[in-house]
């Protein structure tokens, strides 16, 4: 069982050394914790899939410390540049056309992009994460640091619960609780108009402010490989928009609708997002047959929260190890 290490400078340096040697390191970002490996090294990327228990090779996000370095690996477009200027470093992932022969160093390997000619790029904001990425000196492929089909980790202790036993993992860097708590907004910026593939804390309004275009939703099943309804699955069944729970429910409240835990007594969506996965984990461990969740308003960050809640509540097959049945868009 591997323990989390506080992300002090010496530990960050040791973790970056491990990455360059092809090992895996879990690290914090402002969204969720990632399970990182050198994106240019197919052996390292293969170990990421193995540690997560992913039967399928789904495309991963490459994390990079600066926007200018990110554009070494993906071809900027007008909206891509505008979005990067507005929201990087931050909780946004851009899908761009992949650059196969970067000016500096090796390209991101095919296994990390699942053989697509597009690439997912992100410059996270968390200072310790950027320090880590800068010291790695390579793009770091990192899916959320959970076992396939399970709730994304927002604290180092969650990573220990999920992957502490994985022999592929060299270190868990504890960077404190993730401030945002929902995965990055994924935007396909290859065309003229932005397409939101996964909602997050960069909202449609913010995207429109930056680009002048109201973002579109992707065509059904076309752009995001492996997109499936059920994801972020607790082991108990989940019921949404509950105002009056049953006696056997574990209730997750929001605002004035209280519960065993409350996402945000003040009905603050930012606080609710940051608490979401932690409270789903807590509720899953409490005695009760079902997790009942109070209504959360469907606007701003509430769009992303409701998206994750619907996926947690979606019918899922009995086989929890099947990535294809549990991941959203293949994440
Ligand atoms: O906040 C986050 O994005 C976290 C942190 C660690 O950065 N990462 C994360 O990774 O959520 P993951 O693997 O769980 O989700 C990656 C998402 C998936 O929905 C995947 O389908 C999408 O990015 N994606 C990756 N490459 C893509 C591509 N070339 N085209 C379309 N979607 C892509
Ligand atoms: Mg994920």
CSV table of C-alpha atoms and ligand atoms in Angstrom, one decimal:
chain,number,residue,atom,x,y,z
A,1,UNK,CA,0.0,0.0,0.0
A,2,UNK,CA,1.5,3.3,-1.0
A,3,UNK,CA,1.0,6.4,1.1
A,4,UNK,CA,0.6,10.0,0.0
A,5,UNK,CA,3.6,12.3,0.3
A,6,UNK,CA,3.1,16.1,0.9
A,7,UNK,CA,4.1,17.9,-2.3
A,8,UNK,CA,7.1,19.9,-0.9
A,9,UNK,CA,9.8,20.9,-3.4
A,10,UNK,CA,12.0,17.9,-2.7
A,11,UNK,CA,9.1,15.5,-3.2
A,12,UNK,CA,8.0,17.3,-6.4
A,13,UNK,CA,11.6,16.9,-7.8
A,14,UNK,CA,11.7,13.2,-6.9
A,15,UNK,CA,8.3,12.7,-8.5
A,16,UNK,CA,9.4,14.4,-11.7
A,17,UNK,CA,12.5,12.1,-11.8
A,18,UNK,CA,10.2,9.1,-11.5
A,19,UNK,CA,8.1,10.4,-14.4
A,20,UNK,CA,11.2,10.8,-16.6
A,21,UNK,CA,12.1,7.2,-15.8
A,22,UNK,CA,8.8,6.0,-17.1
A,23,UNK,CA,7.1,5.5,-13.7
A,24,UNK,CA,3.6,6.8,-12.6
A,25,UNK,CA,2.9,9.5,-10.2
A,26,UNK,CA,-0.5,10.7,-8.9
A,27,UNK,CA,-0.7,14.5,-8.5
A,28,UNK,CA,-3.3,17.1,-7.6
A,29,UNK,CA,-4.9,19.7,-9.9
A,30,UNK,CA,-7.6,22.2,-9.2
A,31,UNK,CA,-10.2,19.8,-10.8
A,32,UNK,CA,-9.4,16.3,-9.6
A,33,UNK,CA,-6.3,14.2,-9.0
A,34,UNK,CA,-4.6,12.8,-12.0
A,35,UNK,CA,-2.6,9.5,-12.6
A,36,UNK,CA,0.3,10.8,-14.5
A,37,UNK,CA,2.9,9.2,-16.8
A,38,UNK,CA,5.3,10.5,-19.5
A,39,UNK,CA,2.9,11.0,-22.5
A,40,UNK,CA,5.7,10.5,-25.0
A,41,UNK,CA,6.6,7.1,-23.5
A,42,UNK,CA,4.2,4.3,-24.6
A,43,UNK,CA,5.4,2.0,-21.7
A,44,UNK,CA,4.4,4.6,-19.2
A,45,UNK,CA,1.1,5.2,-20.8
A,46,UNK,CA,0.4,1.5,-20.9
A,47,UNK,CA,1.0,1.3,-17.2
A,48,UNK,CA,-1.7,4.0,-16.7
A,49,UNK,CA,-4.3,1.9,-18.4
A,50,UNK,CA,-3.2,-1.1,-16.4
A,51,UNK,CA,-3.3,0.7,-13.1
A,52,UNK,CA,-6.8,2.0,-13.8
A,53,UNK,CA,-8.0,-1.4,-14.9
A,54,UNK,CA,-9.0,0.0,-18.3
A,55,UNK,CA,-9.8,-2.6,-20.8
A,56,UNK,CA,-10.0,0.0,-23.6
A,57,UNK,CA,-7.4,2.5,-24.7
A,58,UNK,CA,-9.2,5.7,-24.3
A,59,UNK,CA,-7.6,9.0,-25.3
A,60,UNK,CA,-5.9,10.8,-22.4
A,61,UNK,CA,-5.3,14.5,-21.6
A,62,UNK,CA,-1.7,15.6,-21.9
A,63,UNK,CA,-0.8,18.1,-19.1
A,64,UNK,CA,1.7,20.8,-19.8
A,65,UNK,CA,3.1,23.7,-17.7
A,66,UNK,CA,2.6,26.6,-20.2
A,67,UNK,CA,0.3,27.5,-23.1
A,68,UNK,CA,3.1,28.0,-25.5
A,69,UNK,CA,4.5,24.5,-24.8
A,70,UNK,CA,1.0,23.1,-25.2
A,71,UNK,CA,0.8,24.6,-28.6
A,72,UNK,CA,3.9,22.6,-29.5
A,73,UNK,CA,1.8,19.5,-29.4
A,74,UNK,CA,-1.6,20.7,-30.8
A,75,UNK,CA,-2.2,23.1,-33.6
A,76,UNK,CA,-3.8,26.3,-32.3
A,77,UNK,CA,-6.9,27.7,-34.1
A,78,UNK,CA,-8.4,31.1,-33.6
A,79,UNK,CA,-10.9,29.9,-31.0
A,80,UNK,CA,-8.2,27.7,-29.4
A,81,UNK,CA,-6.0,30.7,-28.9
A,82,UNK,CA,-8.8,32.8,-27.5
A,83,UNK,CA,-9.8,30.0,-25.1
A,84,UNK,CA,-6.3,29.5,-24.0
A,85,UNK,CA,-5.7,33.2,-23.4
A,86,UNK,CA,-8.9,33.4,-21.4
A,87,UNK,CA,-8.8,30.1,-19.4
A,88,UNK,CA,-5.3,28.7,-19.2
A,89,UNK,CA,-3.8,27.9,-16.8
A,90,UNK,CA,-7.1,26.5,-15.6
A,91,UNK,CA,-9.8,23.9,-15.6
A,92,UNK,CA,-10.1,23.6,-19.3
A,93,UNK,CA,-9.0,20.9,-21.8
A,94,UNK,CA,-8.7,21.8,-25.5
A,95,UNK,CA,-9.0,19.2,-28.3
A,96,UNK,CA,-6.8,20.3,-31.2
A,97,UNK,CA,-5.2,18.7,-34.2
A,98,UNK,CA,-2.2,16.8,-33.1
A,99,UNK,CA,1.3,17.9,-34.1
A,100,UNK,CA,3.2,14.7,-35.0
A,101,UNK,CA,6.7,16.3,-35.2
A,102,UNK,CA,7.0,18.9,-32.4
A,103,UNK,CA,9.8,21.5,-32.6
A,104,UNK,CA,11.2,20.3,-29.3
A,105,UNK,CA,11.4,16.8,-28.1
A,106,UNK,CA,9.3,13.7,-29.0
A,107,UNK,CA,5.6,13.7,-29.8
A,108,UNK,CA,2.9,12.5,-27.6
A,109,UNK,CA,2.6,8.7,-28.3
A,110,UNK,CA,-0.2,7.1,-30.1
A,111,UNK,CA,-1.3,5.1,-27.1
A,112,UNK,CA,-2.0,8.4,-25.2
A,113,UNK,CA,-4.2,9.7,-27.9
A,114,UNK,CA,-5.7,6.3,-28.7
A,115,UNK,CA,-4.4,6.7,-32.2
A,116,UNK,CA,-6.5,9.7,-33.0
A,117,UNK,CA,-5.1,12.6,-35.0
A,118,UNK,CA,-6.5,15.0,-32.4
A,119,UNK,CA,-5.0,15.6,-29.0
A,120,UNK,CA,-6.4,16.7,-25.6
A,121,UNK,CA,-4.2,19.4,-23.9
A,122,UNK,CA,-4.5,21.1,-20.5
A,123,UNK,CA,-2.5,23.6,-18.6
A,124,UNK,CA,-3.7,23.2,-15.0
A,125,UNK,CA,-3.6,26.2,-12.6
A,126,UNK,CA,-2.6,24.6,-9.3
A,127,UNK,CA,0.8,26.0,-8.5
A,128,UNK,CA,2.3,22.7,-7.2
A,129,UNK,CA,1.0,20.9,-10.3
A,130,UNK,CA,2.7,23.4,-12.6
A,131,UNK,CA,5.9,23.1,-10.7
A,132,UNK,CA,5.7,19.4,-11.1
A,133,UNK,CA,5.0,19.6,-14.8
A,134,UNK,CA,7.8,22.1,-15.4
A,135,UNK,CA,10.3,19.8,-13.7
A,136,UNK,CA,9.0,16.8,-15.7
A,137,UNK,CA,9.9,18.6,-18.9
A,138,UNK,CA,7.6,16.3,-20.9
A,139,UNK,CA,3.8,16.3,-21.4
A,140,UNK,CA,2.2,14.3,-18.7
A,141,UNK,CA,-0.7,12.0,-19.7
A,142,UNK,CA,-3.1,11.8,-16.8
A,143,UNK,CA,-6.6,10.5,-16.5
A,144,UNK,CA,-8.4,11.0,-13.2
A,145,UNK,CA,-6.6,8.8,-10.6
A,146,UNK,CA,-9.5,6.4,-9.9
A,147,UNK,CA,-10.1,2.8,-10.9
A,148,UNK,CA,-12.0,2.6,-14.1
A,149,UNK,CA,-15.7,3.5,-13.8
A,150,UNK,CA,-15.4,4.9,-10.2
A,151,UNK,CA,-15.8,8.4,-8.7
A,152,UNK,CA,-12.9,10.8,-9.5
A,153,UNK,CA,-10.6,11.5,-6.6
A,154,UNK,CA,-10.5,15.1,-5.2
A,155,UNK,CA,-8.2,14.3,-2.3
A,156,UNK,CA,-4.9,12.4,-1.9
A,157,UNK,CA,-6.7,10.0,0.5
A,158,UNK,CA,-9.2,9.1,-2.3
A,159,UNK,CA,-6.2,8.2,-4.5
A,160,UNK,CA,-4.9,5.9,-1.8
A,161,UNK,CA,-8.3,4.2,-1.6
A,162,UNK,CA,-8.5,3.8,-5.4
A,163,UNK,CA,-4.9,3.1,-6.4
A,164,UNK,CA,-2.8,2.7,-3.3
A,165,UNK,CA,-2.4,-1.0,-4.0
A,166,UNK,CA,-1.5,-0.5,-7.7
A,167,UNK,CA,2.1,-1.7,-8.2
A,168,UNK,CA,2.4,0.5,-11.2
A,169,UNK,CA,2.2,3.6,-9.0
A,170,UNK,CA,5.5,5.1,-7.7
A,171,UNK,CA,4.2,8.1,-5.7
A,172,UNK,CA,1.1,10.0,-4.7
A,173,UNK,CA,1.8,13.7,-4.3
A,174,UNK,CA,-0.6,15.2,-1.8
A,175,UNK,CA,-1.5,18.7,-3.1
A,176,UNK,CA,-4.5,19.2,-0.8
A,177,UNK,CA,-8.2,19.0,-1.7
A,178,UNK,CA,-9.0,19.9,-5.3
A,179,UNK,CA,-10.5,23.4,-5.3
A,180,UNK,CA,-13.0,22.9,-8.2
A,181,UNK,CA,-13.9,19.2,-7.7
A,182,UNK,CA,-15.3,18.5,-11.2
A,183,UNK,CA,-13.2,17.5,-14.1
A,184,UNK,CA,-12.1,20.1,-16.7
A,185,UNK,CA,-14.4,21.4,-19.3
A,186,UNK,CA,-13.4,19.6,-22.5
A,187,UNK,CA,-13.8,21.8,-25.6
A,188,UNK,CA,-13.2,20.7,-29.2
A,189,UNK,CA,-11.5,23.8,-30.6
A,190,UNK,CA,-10.5,22.4,-34.0
A,191,UNK,CA,-13.2,24.2,-36.0
A,192,UNK,CA,-14.6,27.7,-36.1
A,193,UNK,CA,-17.2,27.1,-33.4
A,194,UNK,CA,-16.4,25.6,-30.0
A,195,UNK,CA,-18.0,22.2,-29.1
A,196,UNK,CA,-18.3,21.3,-25.5
A,197,UNK,CA,-17.6,17.6,-25.1
A,198,UNK,CA,-17.7,17.6,-21.3
A,199,UNK,CA,-19.2,20.4,-19.2
A,200,UNK,CA,-17.2,21.8,-16.3
A,201,UNK,CA,-16.5,24.9,-14.4
A,202,UNK,CA,-15.7,26.9,-17.6
A,203,UNK,CA,-19.3,27.4,-18.5
A,204,UNK,CA,-21.0,28.0,-21.9
A,205,UNK,CA,-21.4,31.7,-21.0
A,206,UNK,CA,-17.7,32.0,-20.3
A,207,UNK,CA,-16.9,30.3,-23.6
A,208,UNK,CA,-19.1,32.6,-25.5
A,209,UNK,CA,-17.5,35.6,-23.9
A,210,UNK,CA,-14.1,34.5,-24.9
A,211,UNK,CA,-14.9,33.4,-28.5
A,212,UNK,CA,-18.1,35.2,-29.5
A,213,UNK,CA,-19.7,31.8,-30.2
A,214,UNK,CA,-22.3,30.0,-28.1
A,215,UNK,CA,-20.7,26.6,-27.8
A,216,UNK,CA,-22.5,23.6,-29.4
A,217,UNK,CA,-23.0,20.2,-28.0
A,218,UNK,CA,-21.3,17.5,-30.0
A,219,UNK,CA,-23.3,15.3,-32.4
A,220,UNK,CA,-24.5,12.0,-30.8
A,221,UNK,CA,-21.5,9.7,-30.3
A,222,UNK,CA,-19.4,11.2,-33.0
A,223,UNK,CA,-16.6,13.1,-31.5
A,224,UNK,CA,-16.0,11.6,-28.1
A,225,UNK,CA,-14.8,8.1,-28.3
A,226,UNK,CA,-16.4,5.7,-25.9
A,227,UNK,CA,-18.9,8.1,-24.5
A,228,UNK,CA,-21.4,6.2,-22.4
A,229,UNK,CA,-24.1,7.3,-20.0
A,230,UNK,CA,-23.2,5.6,-16.8
A,231,UNK,CA,-20.1,6.9,-15.0
A,232,UNK,CA,-18.9,8.1,-11.7
A,233,UNK,CA,-20.6,5.2,-10.1
A,234,UNK,CA,-21.0,4.8,-6.4
A,235,UNK,CA,-21.8,1.2,-5.4
A,236,UNK,CA,-25.3,2.1,-4.1
A,237,UNK,CA,-28.0,3.1,-6.6
A,238,UNK,CA,-28.5,6.9,-6.9
A,239,UNK,CA,-31.8,8.8,-7.1
A,240,UNK,CA,-31.8,12.5,-8.2
A,241,UNK,CA,-34.0,15.5,-7.4
A,242,UNK,CA,-35.2,14.1,-4.1
A,243,UNK,CA,-36.8,16.5,-1.7
A,244,UNK,CA,-38.3,13.9,0.7
A,245,UNK,CA,-36.0,10.9,1.2
A,246,UNK,CA,-37.1,7.4,2.2
A,247,UNK,CA,-36.2,6.0,5.6
A,248,UNK,CA,-33.6,3.7,4.0
A,249,UNK,CA,-31.9,6.5,2.0
A,250,UNK,CA,-28.6,8.2,2.6
A,251,UNK,CA,-29.5,11.8,1.7
A,252,UNK,CA,-27.1,14.3,0.1
A,253,UNK,CA,-28.7,17.7,0.6
A,254,UNK,CA,-28.2,21.0,-1.2
A,255,UNK,CA,-29.1,24.4,0.2
A,256,UNK,CA,-32.2,24.4,2.4
A,257,UNK,CA,-32.9,20.7,1.6
A,258,UNK,CA,-30.8,19.1,4.2
A,259,UNK,CA,-29.4,15.5,4.4
A,260,UNK,CA,-26.9,13.3,6.1
A,261,UNK,CA,-24.4,15.6,4.4
A,262,UNK,CA,-25.0,18.8,2.5
A,263,UNK,CA,-23.2,19.8,-0.7
A,264,UNK,CA,-23.6,23.4,0.2
A,265,UNK,CA,-25.9,24.6,3.0
A,266,UNK,CA,-25.6,28.1,1.5
A,267,UNK,CA,-26.7,26.8,-2.0
A,268,UNK,CA,-23.3,27.9,-3.4
A,269,UNK,CA,-22.6,25.9,-6.6
A,270,UNK,CA,-18.8,26.3,-6.3
A,271,UNK,CA,-18.8,24.8,-2.8
A,272,UNK,CA,-21.2,22.1,-4.1
A,273,UNK,CA,-18.8,21.1,-6.9
A,274,UNK,CA,-15.8,21.0,-4.6
A,275,UNK,CA,-17.7,18.7,-2.2
A,276,UNK,CA,-19.5,16.5,-4.8
A,277,UNK,CA,-17.2,13.5,-5.1
A,278,UNK,CA,-16.1,13.5,-1.5
A,279,UNK,CA,-19.7,13.4,-0.3
A,280,UNK,CA,-20.7,10.7,-2.8
A,281,UNK,CA,-17.9,8.6,-1.4
A,282,UNK,CA,-19.0,9.4,2.2
A,283,UNK,CA,-22.6,8.6,1.3
A,284,UNK,CA,-21.6,5.3,-0.3
A,285,UNK,CA,-19.9,4.3,3.0
A,286,UNK,CA,-22.9,5.2,5.2
A,287,UNK,CA,-25.6,2.7,6.1
A,288,UNK,CA,-28.5,2.9,3.7
A,289,UNK,CA,-29.9,1.3,0.6
A,290,UNK,CA,-29.8,4.2,-1.8
A,291,UNK,CA,-28.2,7.6,-2.2
A,292,UNK,CA,-30.8,10.3,-2.6
A,293,UNK,CA,-29.7,13.7,-3.8
A,294,UNK,CA,-31.5,17.0,-3.5
A,295,UNK,CA,-32.2,19.1,-6.6
A,296,UNK,CA,-29.3,21.2,-7.8
A,297,UNK,CA,-30.1,24.2,-10.1
A,298,UNK,CA,-29.2,23.6,-13.8
A,299,UNK,CA,-27.2,26.7,-14.5
A,300,UNK,CA,-23.6,27.8,-14.6
A,301,UNK,CA,-21.5,25.3,-12.7
A,302,UNK,CA,-24.8,23.4,-11.9
A,303,UNK,CA,-24.8,22.2,-15.5
A,304,UNK,CA,-21.6,20.2,-14.8
A,305,UNK,CA,-22.7,19.0,-11.4
A,306,UNK,CA,-26.0,17.7,-12.8
A,307,UNK,CA,-24.2,16.1,-15.7
A,308,UNK,CA,-22.0,14.1,-13.2
A,309,UNK,CA,-25.1,13.3,-11.0
A,310,UNK,CA,-27.0,12.0,-14.0
A,311,UNK,CA,-24.1,9.8,-14.9
A,312,UNK,CA,-23.8,8.5,-11.3
A,313,UNK,CA,-27.5,7.7,-11.4
A,314,UNK,CA,-27.6,6.1,-14.9
A,315,UNK,CA,-28.4,2.4,-15.1
A,316,UNK,CA,-25.2,0.5,-15.3
A,317,UNK,CA,-24.3,-3.0,-16.1
A,318,UNK,CA,-23.3,-5.4,-13.3
A,319,UNK,CA,-19.7,-5.6,-14.5
A,320,UNK,CA,-18.1,-2.5,-12.9
A,321,UNK,CA,-14.8,-3.2,-14.5
A,322,UNK,CA,-16.0,-2.4,-18.0
A,323,UNK,CA,-14.6,1.0,-18.9
A,324,UNK,CA,-16.9,1.2,-21.9
A,325,UNK,CA,-20.0,0.9,-19.8
A,326,UNK,CA,-18.9,3.3,-17.1
A,327,UNK,CA,-16.8,6.1,-18.4
A,328,UNK,CA,-17.7,9.5,-19.6
A,329,UNK,CA,-16.6,10.4,-22.6
A,330,UNK,CA,-14.1,7.6,-22.1
A,331,UNK,CA,-12.5,9.3,-19.2
B,1,LIG,O1,-9.9,17.6,-14.9
B,1,LIG,C1,-9.5,16.7,-15.7
B,1,LIG,O2,-9.7,16.8,-16.9
B,1,LIG,C2,-8.7,15.5,-15.1
B,1,LIG,C3,-7.4,16.1,-14.6
B,1,LIG,C4,-6.5,15.0,-14.1
B,1,LIG,O3,-6.8,16.8,-15.6
B,1,LIG,N1,-8.5,14.5,-16.1
B,1,LIG,C5,-9.5,13.8,-16.6
B,1,LIG,O4,-9.1,12.8,-17.5
B,1,LIG,O5,-10.7,13.9,-16.3
B,1,LIG,P1,-10.0,11.6,-18.0
B,1,LIG,O6,-9.1,10.7,-18.8
B,1,LIG,O7,-10.8,11.1,-16.9
B,1,LIG,O8,-11.0,12.3,-19.1
B,1,LIG,C6,-10.4,12.8,-20.3
B,1,LIG,C7,-11.5,13.2,-21.2
B,1,LIG,C8,-12.4,12.1,-21.7
B,1,LIG,O9,-13.7,12.5,-21.6
B,1,LIG,C9,-11.9,11.8,-23.1
B,1,LIG,O10,-12.8,11.2,-23.9
B,1,LIG,C10,-11.6,13.2,-23.5
B,1,LIG,O11,-11.0,13.8,-22.4
B,1,LIG,N2,-10.6,13.2,-24.6
B,1,LIG,C11,-9.3,12.9,-24.6
B,1,LIG,N3,-8.7,13.0,-25.8
B,1,LIG,C12,-9.7,13.3,-26.7
B,1,LIG,C13,-9.8,13.5,-28.1
B,1,LIG,N4,-8.7,13.4,-28.8
B,1,LIG,N5,-11.0,13.8,-28.6
B,1,LIG,C14,-12.1,13.9,-27.8
B,1,LIG,N6,-12.1,13.7,-26.5
B,1,LIG,C15,-10.9,13.4,-25.9
B,2,LIG,MG1,-12.1,10.0,-15.4
